[in-house]
Tab-separated table of C-alpha atoms in Angstrom:
chain	number	residue	atom	x	y	z
C	1	MET	CA	-45.191	-58.425	28.275
C	2	SER	CA	-45.019	-60.512	24.929
C	3	LEU	CA	-41.844	-60.072	22.610
C	4	SER	CA	-43.733	-57.052	20.009
C	5	MET	CA	-43.651	-55.112	23.713
C	6	LEU	CA	-40.190	-56.142	24.213
C	7	SER	CA	-39.313	-54.654	20.782
C	8	LEU	CA	-41.672	-51.259	21.045
C	9	LEU	CA	-39.881	-51.098	24.175
C	10	LEU	CA	-36.186	-51.450	22.592
C	11	LEU	CA	-37.096	-48.727	20.285
C	12	LEU	CA	-38.051	-46.126	22.736
C	13	LEU	CA	-35.909	-46.561	24.524
C	14	LEU	CA	-33.056	-45.727	22.650
C	15	LEU	CA	-34.761	-43.806	20.407
C	16	PRO	CA	-32.424	-40.717	22.267
C	17	PHE	CA	-30.104	-42.505	21.571
C	18	SER	CA	-30.046	-42.320	17.989
C	19	PHE	CA	-30.352	-37.935	18.757
C	20	LEU	CA	-27.459	-38.188	20.009
C	21	VAL	CA	-24.828	-39.794	18.342
C	22	SER	CA	-26.446	-37.413	15.499
C	23	LEU	CA	-25.002	-34.535	17.281
C	24	SER	CA	-22.162	-33.100	14.984
C	25	THR	CA	-20.711	-29.514	13.950
C	26	SER	CA	-21.225	-28.471	10.284
C	27	SER	CA	-17.923	-26.675	9.184
C	28	PHE	CA	-19.444	-23.582	9.344
C	29	ASP	CA	-20.554	-23.645	12.737
C	30	SER	CA	-17.080	-24.444	13.586
C	31	PHE	CA	-15.576	-21.875	16.506
C	32	ILE	CA	-12.948	-19.521	15.179
C	33	TYR	CA	-12.736	-16.733	18.842
C	34	VAL	CA	-14.926	-15.177	20.598
C	35	ARG	CA	-13.908	-10.509	23.010
C	36	CYS	CA	-16.439	-9.790	25.275
C	37	SER	CA	-16.453	-6.572	26.698
C	38	GLN	CA	-15.406	-6.119	30.428
C	39	TYR	CA	-17.971	-3.771	30.171
C	40	LYS	CA	-21.575	-4.571	31.302
C	41	TYR	CA	-24.870	-4.007	31.815
C	42	SER	CA	-27.408	-4.038	33.785
C	43	PRO	CA	-30.280	-6.343	33.961
C	44	GLY	CA	-33.538	-5.414	32.323
C	45	SER	CA	-32.176	-1.829	31.468
C	46	PRO	CA	-32.947	0.116	28.635
C	47	PHE	CA	-29.375	-1.235	26.951
C	48	GLU	CA	-30.450	-4.706	27.646
C	49	THR	CA	-33.186	-4.261	25.195
C	50	GLY	CA	-31.622	-2.400	22.443
C	51	VAL	CA	-28.893	-5.508	22.651
C	52	ASP	CA	-32.154	-7.760	21.968
C	53	SER	CA	-33.563	-6.139	19.233
C	54	VAL	CA	-29.952	-5.523	18.002
C	55	LEU	CA	-29.476	-9.780	18.042
C	56	THR	CA	-33.794	-9.596	16.871
C	57	SER	CA	-32.478	-8.093	13.984
C	58	LEU	CA	-29.726	-9.640	13.287
C	59	VAL	CA	-30.435	-12.948	13.621
C	60	SER	CA	-34.334	-12.162	11.485
C	61	SER	CA	-31.763	-10.282	8.624
C	62	SER	CA	-29.766	-13.524	7.609
C	63	ALA	CA	-32.606	-15.326	6.002
C	64	SER	CA	-32.541	-13.850	3.355
C	65	SER	CA	-29.175	-11.501	3.348
C	66	SER	CA	-24.799	-12.897	3.981
C	67	TYR	CA	-24.837	-8.890	5.437
C	68	ASN	CA	-25.894	-6.550	7.189
C	69	ASN	CA	-25.533	-4.040	10.082
C	70	PHE	CA	-27.884	-2.267	12.250
C	71	THR	CA	-28.267	0.506	14.664
C	72	ILE	CA	-30.933	0.748	18.181
C	73	PRO	CA	-31.314	4.050	18.875
C	74	GLY	CA	-31.444	4.362	22.730
C	75	SER	CA	-33.111	7.108	25.273
C	76	THR	CA	-28.688	8.477	25.506
C	77	PRO	CA	-26.348	7.666	23.790
C	78	SER	CA	-24.773	5.785	25.988
C	79	ASP	CA	-27.640	3.279	25.481
C	80	THR	CA	-27.423	3.161	21.802
C	81	VAL	CA	-26.403	-0.639	19.845
C	82	TYR	CA	-24.754	-1.045	16.873
C	83	GLY	CA	-24.573	-4.446	15.241
C	84	LEU	CA	-23.982	-6.015	12.409
C	85	TYR	CA	-23.430	-9.716	10.842
C	86	GLN	CA	-21.213	-11.199	7.692
C	87	CYS	CA	-21.617	-14.745	6.241
C	88	ARG	CA	-18.812	-16.153	4.318
C	89	GLY	CA	-19.044	-15.719	0.658
C	90	ASP	CA	-19.558	-19.495	-0.556
C	91	LEU	CA	-22.224	-20.266	1.868
C	92	THR	CA	-26.350	-20.743	0.938
C	93	VAL	CA	-28.783	-18.400	2.725
C	94	ALA	CA	-29.604	-21.294	4.725
C	95	ASP	CA	-26.142	-22.357	6.314
C	96	CYS	CA	-25.992	-18.229	6.721
C	97	SER	CA	-29.055	-18.199	8.584
C	98	SER	CA	-27.982	-21.125	10.673
C	99	CYS	CA	-24.618	-20.723	11.589
C	100	VAL	CA	-25.481	-16.169	12.701
C	101	SER	CA	-28.527	-18.246	14.378
C	102	HIS	CA	-26.199	-20.320	15.913
C	103	ALA	CA	-23.717	-17.470	16.960
C	104	VAL	CA	-26.200	-15.380	18.525
C	105	SER	CA	-27.128	-18.196	20.530
C	106	GLN	CA	-23.955	-18.934	21.707
C	107	LEU	CA	-23.434	-15.463	22.817
C	108	GLY	CA	-25.975	-15.176	24.820
C	109	THR	CA	-24.625	-17.377	27.662
C	110	THR	CA	-20.476	-16.951	26.748
C	111	CYS	CA	-21.119	-12.971	26.742
C	112	ALA	CA	-23.644	-12.750	28.837
C	113	GLY	CA	-24.398	-9.126	29.776
C	114	SER	CA	-21.444	-7.455	28.260
C	115	SER	CA	-21.640	-4.047	26.987
C	116	GLY	CA	-20.304	-5.573	23.039
C	117	SER	CA	-18.789	-8.558	21.956
C	118	THR	CA	-17.513	-10.343	18.189
C	119	PHE	CA	-18.460	-14.110	17.867
C	120	GLN	CA	-16.445	-15.373	15.286
C	121	LEU	CA	-17.712	-18.559	13.953
C	122	GLU	CA	-16.092	-20.865	10.068
C	123	GLY	CA	-18.993	-19.097	8.737
C	124	CYS	CA	-20.135	-16.055	10.079
C	125	LEU	CA	-19.125	-12.637	12.178
C	126	VAL	CA	-21.534	-11.532	14.548
C	127	ARG	CA	-20.748	-8.210	16.512
C	128	TYR	CA	-22.439	-5.625	18.587
C	129	ASP	CA	-21.664	-2.801	20.986
C	130	ASN	CA	-22.378	0.021	22.127
C	131	THR	CA	-19.593	2.533	20.386
C	132	THR	CA	-19.979	2.869	16.889
C	133	PHE	CA	-17.392	0.536	14.791
C	134	LEU	CA	-19.933	0.292	11.667
C	135	GLY	CA	-17.602	1.691	8.951
C	136	ALA	CA	-14.526	2.853	10.686
C	137	GLN	CA	-10.725	0.799	10.009
C	138	ASP	CA	-10.016	-1.950	12.230
C	139	LYS	CA	-6.539	-3.981	11.883
C	140	THR	CA	-6.507	-5.352	15.774
C	141	VAL	CA	-4.884	-8.766	15.223
C	142	MET	CA	-8.137	-11.853	17.233
C	143	LEU	CA	-6.590	-14.764	16.403
C	144	ARG	CA	-3.258	-15.998	14.095
C	145	ARG	CA	-3.004	-19.726	13.250
C	146	CYS	CA	0.131	-21.835	11.854
C	147	GLY	CA	0.651	-25.210	10.962
C	148	PRO	CA	3.511	-27.468	10.909
C	149	LEU	CA	6.368	-26.006	9.164
C	150	THR	CA	6.907	-27.496	5.509
C	151	GLY	CA	10.512	-28.193	5.814
C	152	ASP	CA	11.562	-26.809	2.948
C	153	ALA	CA	11.929	-22.712	3.095
C	154	ASN	CA	12.371	-22.435	-0.298
C	155	SER	CA	9.965	-25.399	-1.744
C	156	ASP	CA	7.849	-25.275	-4.581
C	157	GLU	CA	4.457	-24.989	-2.125
C	158	LEU	CA	5.643	-21.731	-0.661
C	159	THR	CA	6.175	-20.109	-3.804
C	160	ARG	CA	2.651	-21.388	-4.798
C	161	ARG	CA	0.942	-19.946	-1.285
C	162	ASP	CA	3.351	-15.946	-2.414
C	163	ALA	CA	1.366	-16.314	-5.517
C	164	VAL	CA	-1.895	-16.759	-4.533
C	165	LEU	CA	-2.080	-14.688	-1.121
C	166	GLY	CA	-0.921	-11.882	-3.493
C	167	TYR	CA	-3.359	-12.793	-5.832
C	168	VAL	CA	-6.685	-12.630	-3.531
C	169	GLY	CA	-5.114	-9.420	-1.758
C	170	ALA	CA	-4.357	-7.443	-5.037
C	171	GLY	CA	-6.900	-5.198	-5.822
C	172	ASP	CA	-8.353	-4.303	-9.632
C	173	GLY	CA	-10.448	-1.372	-8.688
C	174	THR	CA	-14.067	-3.412	-8.483
C	175	TYR	CA	-15.450	-4.071	-4.605
C	176	LYS	CA	-14.743	-8.013	-4.042
C	177	PRO	CA	-14.890	-8.000	0.259
C	178	TYR	CA	-14.600	-12.611	-0.651
C	179	ARG	CA	-12.164	-13.896	-2.843
C	180	THR	CA	-10.538	-17.093	-3.267
C	181	GLY	CA	-7.408	-18.280	-4.750
C	182	SER	CA	-5.519	-21.248	-5.874
C	183	SER	CA	-2.496	-22.566	-7.290
C	184	GLY	CA	-1.805	-25.943	-7.665
C	185	SER	CA	-2.536	-27.466	-3.997
C	186	VAL	CA	-2.405	-24.378	-2.642
C	187	GLN	CA	-5.873	-22.843	-1.681
C	188	ALA	CA	-6.490	-18.944	-0.371
C	189	VAL	CA	-8.977	-17.703	0.960
C	190	ALA	CA	-9.705	-13.977	1.891
C	191	GLN	CA	-12.455	-11.867	3.103
C	192	CYS	CA	-13.297	-8.128	4.322
C	193	VAL	CA	-15.839	-6.962	6.603
C	194	GLN	CA	-18.864	-5.561	4.315
C	195	ASP	CA	-19.235	-2.402	5.659
C	196	LEU	CA	-15.580	-1.360	4.534
C	197	SER	CA	-14.510	1.170	2.508
C	198	ASN	CA	-12.568	-0.779	-1.528
C	199	GLY	CA	-9.814	0.751	0.395
C	200	ASP	CA	-9.997	-0.230	3.380
C	201	CYS	CA	-10.760	-3.337	2.618
C	202	GLN	CA	-7.852	-3.426	0.102
C	203	ASP	CA	-5.727	-2.299	3.118
C	204	CYS	CA	-7.319	-4.153	5.781
C	205	LEU	CA	-6.167	-7.818	3.589
C	206	ALA	CA	-2.254	-6.425	2.299
C	207	GLU	CA	-1.928	-5.760	6.831
C	208	ALA	CA	-3.195	-9.845	7.645
C	209	ILE	CA	-1.334	-10.893	4.487
C	210	GLY	CA	1.640	-9.793	5.599
C	211	GLN	CA	1.150	-10.957	9.017
C	212	LEU	CA	0.367	-14.216	8.342
C	213	LYS	CA	3.263	-14.570	5.734
C	214	SER	CA	5.855	-13.643	8.846
C	215	ASP	CA	4.365	-15.012	11.740
C	216	CYS	CA	3.814	-18.415	9.740
C	217	GLY	CA	6.629	-18.356	7.601
C	218	ALA	CA	6.562	-21.831	5.903
C	219	ALA	CA	3.370	-23.097	7.498
C	220	LYS	CA	1.840	-25.974	5.852
C	221	TRP	CA	-1.721	-23.521	6.882
C	222	GLY	CA	-2.078	-20.751	7.795
C	223	ASP	CA	-5.065	-17.866	9.676
C	224	MET	CA	-4.643	-14.484	10.403
C	225	TYR	CA	-7.942	-13.011	11.686
C	226	LEU	CA	-7.606	-9.153	11.565
C	227	ALA	CA	-11.254	-7.371	13.540
C	228	LYS	CA	-12.011	-6.290	9.422
C	229	CYS	CA	-11.054	-8.931	7.378
C	230	TYR	CA	-9.143	-12.261	7.535
C	231	VAL	CA	-7.103	-14.303	5.232
C	232	GLN	CA	-6.332	-18.089	5.432
C	233	TYR	CA	-4.867	-20.657	3.670
C	234	SER	CA	-3.535	-24.212	2.711
C	235	ASP	CA	-2.077	-26.812	0.432
C	236	GLY	CA	-4.574	-28.903	-0.180
C	237	ASN	CA	-4.080	-31.511	1.980
C	238	HIS	CA	-3.751	-29.646	5.391
C	239	THR	CA	-6.445	-27.042	6.156
C	240	SER	CA	-6.717	-25.649	9.295
C	241	GLY	CA	-10.642	-26.898	10.098
C	242	GLY	CA	-10.263	-29.144	11.946
C	243	GLN	CA	-7.313	-28.368	13.898
C	244	GLY	CA	-8.425	-27.649	17.218
C	245	THR	CA	-10.570	-29.102	19.288
C	246	THR	CA	-12.983	-26.361	20.640
C	247	ASP	CA	-14.752	-26.788	24.407
C	248	GLU	CA	-18.041	-27.271	22.284
C	249	GLU	CA	-16.654	-30.071	20.243
C	250	VAL	CA	-15.510	-31.807	23.269
C	251	GLU	CA	-18.398	-31.555	24.892
C	252	LYS	CA	-20.565	-32.837	22.264
C	253	THR	CA	-18.331	-36.219	21.571
C	254	VAL	CA	-18.596	-36.832	25.513
C	255	VAL	CA	-22.414	-36.763	25.111
C	256	ILE	CA	-22.006	-39.455	22.246
C	257	LEU	CA	-19.763	-41.572	23.585
C	258	ILE	CA	-21.972	-41.733	26.864
C	259	GLY	CA	-25.335	-41.909	24.791
C	260	LEU	CA	-23.510	-45.739	22.834
C	261	VAL	CA	-22.570	-46.858	26.480
C	262	ALA	CA	-25.779	-46.398	27.587
C	263	GLY	CA	-27.663	-47.225	24.491
C	264	VAL	CA	-25.762	-50.725	24.615
C	265	ALA	CA	-26.678	-50.691	28.591
C	266	VAL	CA	-30.002	-50.937	27.657
C	267	VAL	CA	-29.508	-53.642	24.565
C	268	ILE	CA	-28.571	-55.986	27.290
C	269	ILE	CA	-30.723	-55.260	29.237
C	270	LEU	CA	-33.741	-56.019	27.032
C	271	LEU	CA	-31.729	-59.264	25.812
C	272	ALA	CA	-32.078	-60.593	29.264
C	273	LEU	CA	-35.672	-59.471	30.074
C	274	THR	CA	-36.443	-61.110	26.476
C	275	ALA	CA	-33.895	-64.540	27.498
C	276	THR	CA	-36.766	-64.329	30.688
C	277	MET	CA	-39.619	-64.293	28.958
C	278	CYS	CA	-38.486	-67.114	26.341
C	279	GLU	CA	-38.219	-69.176	29.561
C	280	ARG	CA	-41.342	-68.362	31.028
C	281	ALA	CA	-43.102	-69.005	27.591
C	282	ARG	CA	-41.529	-72.177	27.666
C	283	GLY	CA	-43.135	-73.109	30.372
C	284	GLY	CA	-40.140	-72.716	32.940
C	285	LYS	CA	-39.019	-76.247	31.423
C	286	GLU	CA	-35.898	-75.439	29.482
C	287	ARG	CA	-33.552	-73.043	30.702
C	288	TRP	CA	-32.617	-70.299	27.898
C	289	SER	CA	-31.255	-72.253	24.577
C	290	LYS	CA	-30.007	-71.181	21.017
C	291	ASP	CA	-32.964	-72.138	19.491
C	292	CYS	CA	-34.868	-69.577	21.336
C	293	CYS	CA	-34.584	-66.927	18.973
C	294	PHE	CA	-35.801	-63.357	17.528
C	295	SER	CA	-34.558	-60.369	15.682
C	296	TYR	CA	-34.713	-56.581	15.987
C	297	SER	CA	-33.970	-53.907	13.867
C	298	ILE	CA	-32.691	-50.271	14.731
C	299	HIS	CA	-32.605	-47.349	13.266
C	300	VAL	CA	-29.519	-45.117	14.088
C	301	VAL	CA	-28.590	-41.905	11.622
C	302	GLY	CA	-29.335	-43.719	9.179
C	303	LEU	CA	-27.542	-46.594	9.902
C	304	GLN	CA	-29.377	-50.345	10.014
C	305	LEU	CA	-28.281	-52.877	13.229
C	306	PHE	CA	-29.689	-55.988	12.844
C	307	ILE	CA	-29.297	-58.298	16.615
C	308	LYS	CA	-30.574	-61.540	14.644
C	309	ALA	CA	-30.553	-65.408	16.788
C	310	PRO	CA	-28.827	-66.674	17.291
C	311	ILE	CA	-27.394	-64.873	20.017
C	312	ILE	CA	-23.273	-64.998	20.080
C	313	ILE	CA	-23.379	-63.248	23.480
C	314	HIS	CA	-24.917	-65.638	26.447
C	315	VAL	CA	-27.603	-63.840	27.507
C	316	TYR	CA	-29.332	-65.209	31.093
C	317	PRO	CA	-32.720	-64.921	32.524
C	318	LEU	CA	-32.465	-61.936	35.524
C	319	PHE	CA	-34.789	-64.259	37.422
């Protein structure tokens, strides 16, 4: 085996690890919460066909619009499926489509067989059910998260927080389902599901803001997700994003670490094989020496890792 063949083998073996290292979770794909109905539908039933159809429609529509809802009628009222998706107001069409596709793919495993489910990611919401919820107000608390306390309930930061929450919660008569605001370092985001009327949107946001201030007090950041709207705030230096670690993020971290460890192991083995080839090339008269040099360039996620002779790590022939 020549050194050129060893180089090719090294690149081929490390290629899968470069993909493992490149795994990452975009901010809009971050998991927030999921709710799965306890009621199950029968495999192969007309309702399952309706669920598949509505989820396919959601993914397809997200390629051109940030919100849509669908009703897939069944042969009986109980077989009718209602669904909607909505993306965060600042997402591009491409990111919206990616987020919805990711949510729908997760629903297939997380809520398999459920007659209804709600899946909220940082950048989008996907929901379907066998009873209509479209246009209906729902202020059920789905998730609340509060950061550490500021330490001063009367601080300027808290005053700015109340001001910015008041701003995103205020209505001017026009329909604005997505709103942002800031006051100094404090920022806030609010959004209603677009099947709500303007009045119901205002009512939902007012409820979310009231509960957020009551439950989180003087916290540095807070999130309040109701069934039909959400409100988030942070002081700019402490955001809710990344405060929790989901099972999916842990799993990806483990996969990356395993890939890196395996990659290092492959490199060591191939270096030992190279040492063997160097020794054979010298006719076996000399042991592995410092002047038996070689150079590899490995591309891993945009980084160039250079392994150049003389090798600092002592590697000896395998046989």
